[in-house]
XYZ file of C-alpha atoms in Angstrom:
636
model
C 0.020 0.089 0.092
C 3.097 2.352 0.671
C 1.165 5.249 2.458
C -1.159 5.599 -0.584
C -4.895 6.217 -0.178
C -7.352 3.904 -1.836
C -11.179 3.635 -2.347
C -13.110 0.453 -2.244
C -15.190 0.371 -5.351
C -16.385 -3.326 -5.633
C -16.439 -6.523 -3.792
C -17.004 -9.876 -5.838
C -18.814 -12.944 -4.593
C -15.575 -14.937 -4.495
C -14.095 -12.389 -1.979
C -12.004 -10.345 -4.325
C -11.928 -6.551 -3.577
C -11.220 -3.981 -6.240
C -9.430 -0.859 -4.853
C -9.122 2.378 -6.783
C -5.992 4.498 -6.055
C -7.214 8.065 -5.325
C -4.131 9.760 -6.812
C -4.404 8.405 -10.389
C -7.602 5.987 -10.237
C -5.476 2.962 -10.873
C -7.202 -0.365 -10.014
C -5.806 -3.009 -7.542
C -7.034 -6.190 -6.469
C -6.927 -7.940 -3.141
C -8.820 -10.819 -1.500
C -10.886 -9.922 1.434
C -8.875 -12.147 3.693
C -5.786 -10.302 2.628
C -7.231 -6.801 3.572
C -8.333 -8.183 6.856
C -4.902 -9.434 7.626
C -3.476 -5.941 6.543
C -5.901 -4.430 9.190
C -4.926 -6.846 11.976
C -1.184 -5.993 11.567
C -1.816 -2.321 11.509
C -0.727 -1.886 7.783
C -4.305 -0.908 6.800
C -6.672 1.771 8.186
C -10.212 2.466 7.260
C -10.792 6.050 6.486
C -13.742 8.119 7.853
C -15.220 9.392 4.676
C -16.556 7.586 1.738
C -15.236 4.203 2.933
C -11.806 5.279 1.943
C -9.082 2.518 2.641
C -5.547 3.917 3.190
C -2.270 2.841 4.787
C -1.564 4.700 8.187
C 0.490 7.607 8.625
C 3.049 7.322 11.534
C 0.840 9.447 13.797
C -0.112 8.429 17.335
C -2.835 11.233 17.711
C -6.573 10.357 17.332
C -9.656 12.433 17.202
C -11.642 12.657 20.523
C -14.567 10.768 21.394
C -17.936 11.683 22.911
C -16.320 11.229 26.478
C -14.156 14.275 25.891
C -17.288 16.509 26.037
C -19.245 17.662 29.143
C -22.313 15.790 30.381
C -24.643 18.310 28.906
C -23.187 17.949 25.450
C -23.412 14.287 25.721
C -27.026 14.306 26.517
C -27.677 16.786 23.704
C -25.935 14.349 21.206
C -28.044 11.359 22.539
C -31.248 13.537 22.087
C -30.391 14.249 18.332
C -29.340 10.673 17.744
C -32.779 9.346 18.815
C -34.394 11.309 15.983
C -31.759 10.292 13.401
C -31.983 6.421 14.365
C -35.707 6.516 13.998
C -35.413 8.289 10.530
C -32.932 5.504 9.340
C -35.159 2.778 10.799
C -38.125 4.025 8.875
C -36.611 5.313 5.610
C -33.107 4.129 5.380
C -31.059 6.308 3.102
C -34.151 7.906 1.696
C -34.712 10.661 4.323
C -36.244 13.914 3.144
C -37.542 16.911 4.958
C -41.122 15.951 4.290
C -40.775 12.345 5.639
C -38.982 13.782 8.807
C -42.266 15.338 9.916
C -43.632 11.829 10.741
C -40.454 10.808 12.313
C -40.433 13.772 14.728
C -44.002 13.261 15.791
C -43.274 9.544 16.733
C -40.094 10.175 18.699
C -41.634 13.193 20.465
C -44.555 10.933 21.624
C -42.200 8.110 22.716
C -39.853 10.415 24.591
C -42.450 13.016 25.878
C -40.562 15.779 24.288
C -42.412 19.023 24.916
C -40.302 21.043 22.260
C -39.549 18.777 19.562
C -37.162 20.171 16.684
C -38.275 21.208 13.399
C -38.080 19.056 10.251
C -35.394 21.299 8.671
C -33.186 21.145 11.941
C -33.353 17.277 12.038
C -32.507 17.110 8.210
C -29.500 19.391 8.857
C -28.454 16.920 11.586
C -29.000 14.053 9.217
C -26.645 15.620 6.574
C -23.923 16.262 8.962
C -24.150 12.787 10.533
C -24.167 10.797 7.108
C -21.466 13.090 5.637
C -19.237 12.169 8.641
C -19.859 8.423 8.126
C -22.278 8.385 11.005
C -19.763 9.600 13.551
C -21.504 10.538 16.673
C -19.113 13.459 17.409
C -20.574 15.183 14.284
C -23.614 15.858 16.275
C -22.025 18.006 18.814
C -23.227 21.575 18.599
C -20.924 23.870 16.843
C -20.550 27.275 18.310
C -20.638 30.040 15.643
C -19.252 33.446 15.631
C -15.917 34.856 16.948
C -14.713 33.012 20.062
C -13.462 36.153 21.903
C -15.157 39.457 21.384
C -12.726 42.233 21.080
C -12.855 44.421 24.306
C -9.650 46.367 23.721
C -9.462 48.653 20.618
C -6.857 48.284 18.187
C -5.100 51.534 19.091
C -5.307 50.697 22.741
C -4.035 47.198 22.162
C -0.735 48.661 20.514
C -0.213 50.555 23.601
C -0.812 47.473 25.800
C 1.712 45.344 23.874
C 4.318 48.180 23.880
C 4.063 48.516 27.625
C 4.062 44.643 28.218
C 7.383 44.442 26.158
C 9.026 47.273 28.053
C 7.874 46.498 31.582
C 6.426 43.005 32.009
C 8.643 40.869 29.727
C 11.830 41.808 31.527
C 14.272 40.175 33.903
C 13.580 42.743 36.664
C 10.271 40.900 37.601
C 7.721 43.823 37.251
C 4.239 42.723 37.978
C 1.189 42.975 35.754
C -0.281 45.627 38.148
C 2.801 47.774 37.250
C 1.928 47.454 33.504
C -1.630 48.330 34.030
C -0.810 51.394 36.280
C 1.552 52.602 33.441
C -1.272 52.028 30.810
C -3.646 54.115 32.854
C -1.017 57.022 32.997
C -0.352 56.675 29.276
C -3.734 56.910 28.231
C -4.574 59.824 30.566
C -1.841 61.790 29.075
C -2.932 60.927 25.450
C -6.484 61.847 26.193
C -5.530 65.259 27.379
C -4.699 66.011 23.748
C -7.497 64.130 22.021
C -10.932 65.179 20.917
C -12.042 61.380 21.056
C -10.560 59.971 24.337
C -9.343 56.366 24.287
C -11.342 53.892 26.287
C -9.444 52.364 29.300
C -9.875 48.733 29.468
C -11.024 47.412 32.865
C -8.527 45.730 35.178
C -10.127 42.298 34.709
C -9.960 42.763 30.770
C -6.432 43.714 30.869
C -5.360 40.764 33.037
C -7.183 38.396 30.790
C -5.367 39.910 27.742
C -1.952 39.234 29.281
C -3.244 35.748 30.126
C -3.503 35.138 26.222
C 0.361 35.433 25.831
C 2.390 32.104 25.607
C 3.326 31.155 29.108
C 6.720 29.654 27.855
C 7.681 32.851 26.076
C 6.669 34.954 29.150
C 8.804 32.798 31.522
C 11.691 32.701 29.091
C 11.544 36.587 28.898
C 11.147 37.007 32.676
C 13.345 34.314 34.200
C 15.405 33.000 31.354
C 15.344 30.261 28.651
C 16.931 27.572 31.134
C 14.052 28.363 33.947
C 11.459 28.079 31.193
C 12.718 24.793 29.730
C 13.063 23.395 33.264
C 9.351 24.416 34.202
C 7.860 23.069 31.012
C 9.903 20.110 30.559
C 8.179 16.843 29.889
C 9.423 14.386 32.793
C 9.820 10.672 31.827
C 11.643 7.626 33.009
C 14.782 8.696 31.160
C 17.136 6.303 29.495
C 16.364 2.589 30.341
C 19.417 0.301 29.994
C 18.869 -3.360 29.419
C 21.559 -4.685 31.692
C 23.790 -3.748 34.564
C 26.779 -1.540 33.840
C 25.284 -0.488 30.555
C 25.044 3.038 31.765
C 26.694 4.353 35.052
C 26.584 8.000 36.161
C 29.138 10.009 38.265
C 28.889 13.176 40.172
C 30.266 15.069 43.131
C 28.488 16.869 46.026
C 29.806 18.696 49.086
C 28.671 16.877 52.202
C 25.996 18.695 54.142
C 27.927 17.911 57.342
C 30.932 19.448 59.207
C 33.611 16.834 60.324
C 36.240 17.327 63.120
C 39.990 16.360 63.158
C 40.506 13.069 65.085
C 43.737 14.340 66.764
C 42.721 17.964 67.720
C 38.872 17.619 67.892
C 38.504 20.795 66.013
C 36.129 21.237 63.078
C 37.899 20.942 59.747
C 35.010 21.644 57.337
C 32.879 19.798 54.782
C 34.405 17.151 52.673
C 33.415 16.306 49.026
C 31.777 13.075 48.142
C 31.968 11.405 44.621
C 29.678 8.579 43.696
C 29.201 6.355 40.752
C 25.820 4.591 40.416
C 24.456 1.947 38.091
C 21.448 3.254 36.177
C 19.923 -0.177 35.570
C 19.958 -1.314 39.306
C 20.278 2.167 40.896
C 23.031 0.397 42.902
C 25.962 2.448 44.117
C 29.149 1.168 42.522
C 31.924 3.412 44.027
C 32.448 6.178 46.457
C 35.301 8.552 47.416
C 35.035 10.867 50.522
C 37.860 13.361 51.211
C 38.783 16.931 51.225
C 40.205 16.882 47.809
C 37.811 19.269 45.714
C 35.958 17.934 42.662
C 39.053 16.864 40.544
C 40.481 14.326 38.199
C 42.025 12.482 41.024
C 38.567 12.057 42.764
C 37.170 10.694 39.729
C 40.098 8.249 39.388
C 39.705 7.063 42.927
C 35.945 6.557 42.593
C 36.377 4.704 39.224
C 39.002 2.519 40.788
C 36.674 1.700 43.644
C 33.635 1.153 41.349
C 35.556 -1.476 39.255
C 37.195 -3.668 41.926
C 35.350 -6.179 44.052
C 34.663 -4.833 47.622
C 35.227 -8.111 49.595
C 37.315 -6.210 52.292
C 34.412 -3.992 53.269
C 32.902 -6.303 55.763
C 36.323 -6.884 57.184
C 36.908 -3.214 57.669
C 33.448 -2.589 58.969
C 32.317 -5.903 60.690
C 28.819 -4.055 61.717
C 27.668 -4.374 58.143
C 25.252 -7.295 57.684
C 24.897 -7.450 53.862
C 27.556 -7.717 51.124
C 28.279 -5.252 48.588
C 28.439 -7.138 45.241
C 29.103 -4.030 43.010
C 32.067 -4.509 40.678
C 32.949 -4.442 36.886
C 33.920 -2.137 34.099
C 31.043 -0.010 32.958
C 30.157 0.269 29.285
C 29.220 4.019 29.394
C 30.195 6.709 32.028
C 27.774 9.609 32.113
C 29.018 12.779 33.590
C 28.525 16.516 33.422
C 30.776 19.244 31.964
C 33.028 19.798 34.794
C 36.719 20.414 33.855
C 37.758 17.130 35.552
C 35.532 15.064 33.232
C 36.957 16.824 30.154
C 40.650 16.013 30.963
C 42.836 14.185 28.570
C 43.865 11.821 31.119
C 40.380 10.713 31.938
C 39.589 10.255 28.426
C 42.740 8.194 27.722
C 41.840 5.963 30.916
C 38.236 5.404 29.722
C 39.674 4.548 26.162
C 41.858 1.887 27.520
C 39.179 0.395 29.740
C 36.731 0.477 26.687
C 34.458 2.962 28.518
C 32.420 5.418 26.545
C 32.401 8.869 27.967
C 28.995 10.552 27.602
C 28.675 14.316 28.429
C 25.322 15.850 29.436
C 24.295 19.113 27.731
C 25.247 22.176 29.764
C 23.037 23.080 32.573
C 20.847 19.976 32.023
C 21.408 17.742 35.067
C 18.373 15.783 34.472
C 20.061 13.929 31.763
C 21.787 12.017 34.595
C 18.798 12.187 36.921
C 19.460 8.848 38.795
C 22.721 10.161 40.414
C 21.163 13.569 41.121
C 18.282 11.868 43.029
C 20.531 9.515 44.768
C 22.913 12.332 46.120
C 19.667 14.079 47.294
C 18.619 11.030 49.147
C 22.069 10.524 50.566
C 22.268 13.971 52.179
C 18.584 13.766 53.371
C 18.865 10.287 54.888
C 22.285 10.484 56.271
C 24.028 13.826 56.507
C 20.970 15.813 57.729
C 20.403 13.229 60.741
C 23.921 13.723 62.216
C 25.111 16.449 64.509
C 26.993 19.136 62.828
C 24.862 19.076 59.624
C 24.713 22.242 57.478
C 21.386 21.298 55.865
C 20.743 21.845 52.257
C 18.476 25.044 52.779
C 19.682 27.920 54.749
C 16.149 28.332 56.009
C 16.148 24.859 57.460
C 19.396 25.755 59.574
C 17.748 28.642 61.774
C 20.103 29.257 64.627
C 21.729 25.693 64.498
C 25.364 26.058 65.418
C 26.837 23.277 63.138
C 30.492 24.100 63.737
C 30.304 23.769 67.590
C 27.918 20.646 67.448
C 30.082 18.717 64.950
C 31.292 15.415 66.516
C 32.192 13.026 63.666
C 35.606 12.453 62.368
C 36.329 11.456 58.754
C 36.847 7.711 59.553
C 33.663 7.637 61.683
C 31.683 9.204 58.848
C 32.881 6.648 56.399
C 31.878 3.957 58.681
C 28.330 5.397 58.908
C 28.307 5.993 55.118
C 29.008 2.322 54.375
C 26.531 1.011 56.893
C 23.779 3.281 55.381
C 24.953 2.634 51.957
C 24.915 -1.255 52.049
C 22.434 -2.009 54.929
C 19.894 0.693 54.323
C 19.702 2.178 50.793
C 20.601 -1.108 48.853
C 18.132 -2.969 50.867
C 15.243 -0.546 50.649
C 12.615 -0.897 47.721
C 13.417 1.764 45.066
C 10.345 3.647 43.621
C 11.404 3.230 40.060
C 12.308 -0.389 40.328
C 9.636 -1.880 42.719
C 12.465 -3.872 44.221
C 15.621 -3.104 46.066
C 18.812 -2.005 44.169
C 20.469 -5.166 45.663
C 17.961 -7.591 44.216
C 17.929 -5.626 40.878
C 21.817 -6.137 40.641
C 21.405 -9.822 41.376
C 18.927 -10.053 38.700
C 21.185 -8.285 36.335
C 24.011 -10.755 37.116
C 21.728 -13.336 35.482
C 21.766 -11.329 32.280
C 25.495 -10.582 31.996
C 28.650 -11.100 33.961
C 30.598 -7.947 34.757
C 33.971 -7.524 33.120
C 36.976 -7.077 35.260
C 40.484 -5.716 34.459
C 43.273 -8.268 34.152
C 44.605 -7.422 37.550
C 44.642 -4.842 40.333
C 48.074 -3.849 39.161
C 46.970 -3.484 35.638
C 44.077 -1.213 36.700
C 46.437 0.918 38.601
C 48.664 1.270 35.471
C 45.606 2.361 33.576
C 44.360 4.858 36.278
C 47.740 6.600 36.369
C 48.847 10.002 34.904
C 50.774 9.699 31.680
C 53.550 12.066 30.713
C 56.485 12.143 28.375
C 59.889 12.691 29.809
C 63.506 12.829 28.506
C 65.817 9.976 29.114
C 69.473 10.510 30.150
C 72.073 8.922 32.191
C 70.558 9.874 35.435
C 67.299 8.213 34.409
C 64.000 9.951 34.127
C 63.018 13.108 36.152
C 59.443 13.986 37.377
C 58.910 17.147 39.372
C 62.351 17.123 40.720
C 62.374 13.478 41.655
C 64.793 11.030 39.778
C 63.845 7.536 38.702
C 66.518 5.078 37.452
C 67.064 1.336 36.796
C 69.112 -0.821 34.538
C 66.236 -1.213 32.030
C 66.546 2.589 31.395
C 70.311 2.211 30.509
C 69.260 -0.405 27.931
C 66.672 1.910 26.452
C 69.268 4.598 26.128
C 71.624 2.139 24.342
C 69.035 1.512 21.803
C 68.791 5.258 21.037
C 65.801 6.023 22.763
C 65.872 9.655 23.936
C 62.327 10.107 25.362
C 59.860 7.797 27.107
C 56.227 7.649 28.062
C 55.934 7.381 31.809
C 52.878 6.831 34.154
C 52.651 8.224 37.786
C 50.450 6.919 40.422
C 49.542 10.335 42.128
C 48.977 8.630 45.441
C 52.462 7.090 45.597
C 55.589 8.537 44.033
C 57.826 5.720 45.316
C 57.864 4.220 41.779
C 56.831 5.003 38.154
C 56.014 3.035 35.169
C 58.111 3.405 31.910
C 56.931 2.243 28.567
C 59.290 0.012 26.510
C 58.402 0.686 22.873
C 60.517 -2.374 21.679
C 58.805 -4.821 24.070
C 55.418 -3.124 23.936
C 54.934 -3.130 27.748
C 55.494 -1.209 30.822
C 58.091 -1.881 33.612
C 58.525 -0.308 36.996
C 61.183 2.167 37.940
C 61.752 3.066 41.562
C 62.671 6.572 42.873
C 66.358 6.937 43.593
C 65.467 8.275 47.033
C 62.731 5.727 48.158
C 62.844 7.007 51.796
C 61.420 10.262 50.801
C 59.078 9.286 47.824
C 57.473 6.087 49.200
C 53.854 6.558 50.106
C 54.114 10.270 49.295
C 51.375 11.678 47.269
C 51.815 14.162 44.235
C 49.896 17.007 46.084
C 52.082 16.630 49.210
C 55.335 16.704 46.992
C 54.284 19.787 45.191
C 53.474 21.480 48.618
C 56.883 20.493 49.805
C 58.694 21.939 46.791
C 56.723 25.179 47.347
C 57.827 25.359 50.916
C 61.398 24.427 49.878
C 61.407 27.123 47.250
C 62.527 24.786 44.610
C 59.661 24.925 42.259
C 62.079 25.761 39.224
C 65.025 23.471 40.210
C 65.958 20.717 37.828
C 67.694 18.670 40.590
C 66.577 17.490 43.913
C 68.349 18.591 47.036
C 67.316 15.712 49.362
C 68.476 17.305 52.565
C 66.261 20.479 51.812
C 63.358 18.137 50.902
C 63.699 16.186 54.114
C 63.600 19.368 56.197
C 60.860 20.681 54.053
C 58.774 17.499 54.648
C 59.288 17.832 58.426
C 58.530 21.482 58.253
C 55.258 20.663 56.480
C 54.235 18.320 59.085
C 54.846 20.841 61.805
C 52.997 23.436 59.855
C 50.028 20.972 59.279
C 49.964 20.198 63.045
C 49.862 23.972 63.687
C 47.082 24.442 61.024
C 45.009 21.650 62.623
C 44.800 23.569 65.868
C 44.105 26.858 64.265
C 41.157 28.969 65.141
C 40.285 29.432 61.465
C 38.100 26.647 59.917
C 39.595 27.313 56.480
C 43.072 26.610 57.811
C 42.010 23.425 59.445
C 40.361 22.223 56.251
C 43.561 22.823 54.333
C 45.551 20.830 56.780
C 43.156 18.004 56.600
C 43.744 17.864 52.713
C 47.298 17.144 53.251
C 47.290 15.219 56.540
C 47.721 11.670 55.297
C 49.673 8.698 56.598
C 52.974 9.714 54.942
C 53.050 12.861 56.945
C 51.733 11.410 60.153
C 54.899 9.364 60.590
C 57.232 10.191 63.421
C 59.515 13.212 62.813
C 62.884 12.612 61.121
C 65.740 11.849 63.659
C 68.612 14.249 63.318
C 70.974 11.355 63.395
C 69.554 9.993 60.158
C 70.401 13.221 58.381
C 73.711 14.107 56.753
C 75.930 16.321 58.754
C 75.099 19.311 56.598
C 71.393 18.860 57.347
C 71.995 18.305 61.041
C 73.822 21.488 61.212
C 71.006 23.458 59.503
C 68.217 21.613 61.488
C 69.848 22.445 64.726
C 69.158 26.050 64.187
C 65.993 27.111 65.964
C 63.142 28.355 63.588
C 59.801 29.173 64.689
C 57.123 28.320 62.150
C 53.834 30.142 62.057
C 50.470 29.361 60.493
C 50.843 32.397 58.349
C 53.709 30.712 56.576
C 51.366 28.325 54.861
C 50.552 29.369 51.279
C 47.147 30.504 50.613
C 46.094 27.502 48.528
C 43.084 27.685 46.390
C 41.101 24.803 47.585
C 39.121 24.690 44.288
C 42.405 24.392 42.100
C 43.006 21.162 40.356
C 46.792 20.481 40.719
C 46.821 17.390 38.514
C 45.564 19.220 35.463
C 48.900 21.320 35.418
C 51.223 18.246 36.065
């Protein structure tokens, strides 16, 4: 049929039907059972006029039926239909105005109609009904004449439109009453110089006129296109993956809770939480909590946690009753347009893990609605119920003194987080699923088995920072640290002048170097492991800044050792500072590597002992004013 309209002109006794194509009157023949088959499969629809037969257009909109009208209109239609049915029963298709007189008399007597219609009126109903192929909606009374009588003259309407554009459709938020007041003053001034004064529309008429403006355009002009799109958006279920890990979503949120230092007991601020959740099962896959701002490093940590199995969680937190089965490499990672998600390092990591990065449109967070709703539930169900909460809305806070009431340390909060995550959230029925996220994940495991990396070491290699460095007799240099081994000397003998290296930003004790001849990576240790082991990249950069060696090409180990000890002392002082911002900065760098006992003066060379013997008083003001929103890794 190919979306072409036909008309049925003849049906033979053997069931053969002749169709006439409306466009060029060409004839086609089909058997009756064939046409019935086309109707049952949806390939054929019956037209409403003149028994037309045509293929359907891809349109999901249908005409309204009688139930769409009010009860009064429905009763009116049934009233008219009684007369028409009686006329059809008596005269079939041969209905005339003269014959309708008898029909009207019979129906009026049967129904006790005190005011029966005239024969001409019933004949008019009959024509409309038969021409519409006896559609009952054709009997609905049609209102004639203009729908809205003009109550504002054309000249006044021009003034109204001008004032609406100048006053109402602006971002300043002026009211309709402001426009009406301006209109009254405008007309008053104009009438002072006119022989025929302009008629002032009433307040109700004016408000109704503004009500005819398109609501979307009004909101877009007054509050912006983004607010209008958000208000008039069509909400739906969103993307529906067919299996687990097909679509996962990642996002950060500042914790609505102040934490305290576990050594000093002083408040250190709000940490940042990064989550990765599975869209299919709504199960959280990975989490990272710390004072590192939203950054590439936080995404790397969360992605590593999401991919690896979590068998050690119950060993670390024996209070947890259920297991956290989440693991595996996702197919698609959905994120927003933060700088950390657009970094080349993250794109390279996802490419090596065969993960597709999908970015939401700007300022459209509902494109990853699952993670947005989860973060809201996380803060409401956990953060807002703990002493020291800052709440999400300032109006909810009142006179609540969050800083003085804070009582949880970071390890204690992580414990609460895992208990809530595994034993509460994952075991509670999810509104969109009808079952719990844990059960949804188990059902998903019956469909597909998650893919894991070759090893934990291989995953660490992939989730490392990749750089290119020159190769010389001293090995490879990275941020003032030297790395060397016998394999590097072999590469130099082969004439290789530069190599690709990968650095774990959480441990500078060793790096990976790519051997282009073998096609693999090998480890190269730092030439001074006592300093670099367990040292993070952020700590190292801070030590270099303290030692004023940011531009040095060589590493003065003695100076760095003293800088490391100086940093430890400064962090200890910052942790006891009266300023919350200083304590939060200290928490960012206060890790295991710097919590070790101070260096013994006997362990230092003589030159270092002499310098360290000099009494120096370090003050909190000596700590550089670091921007906690900066992303150091992007400049590495």
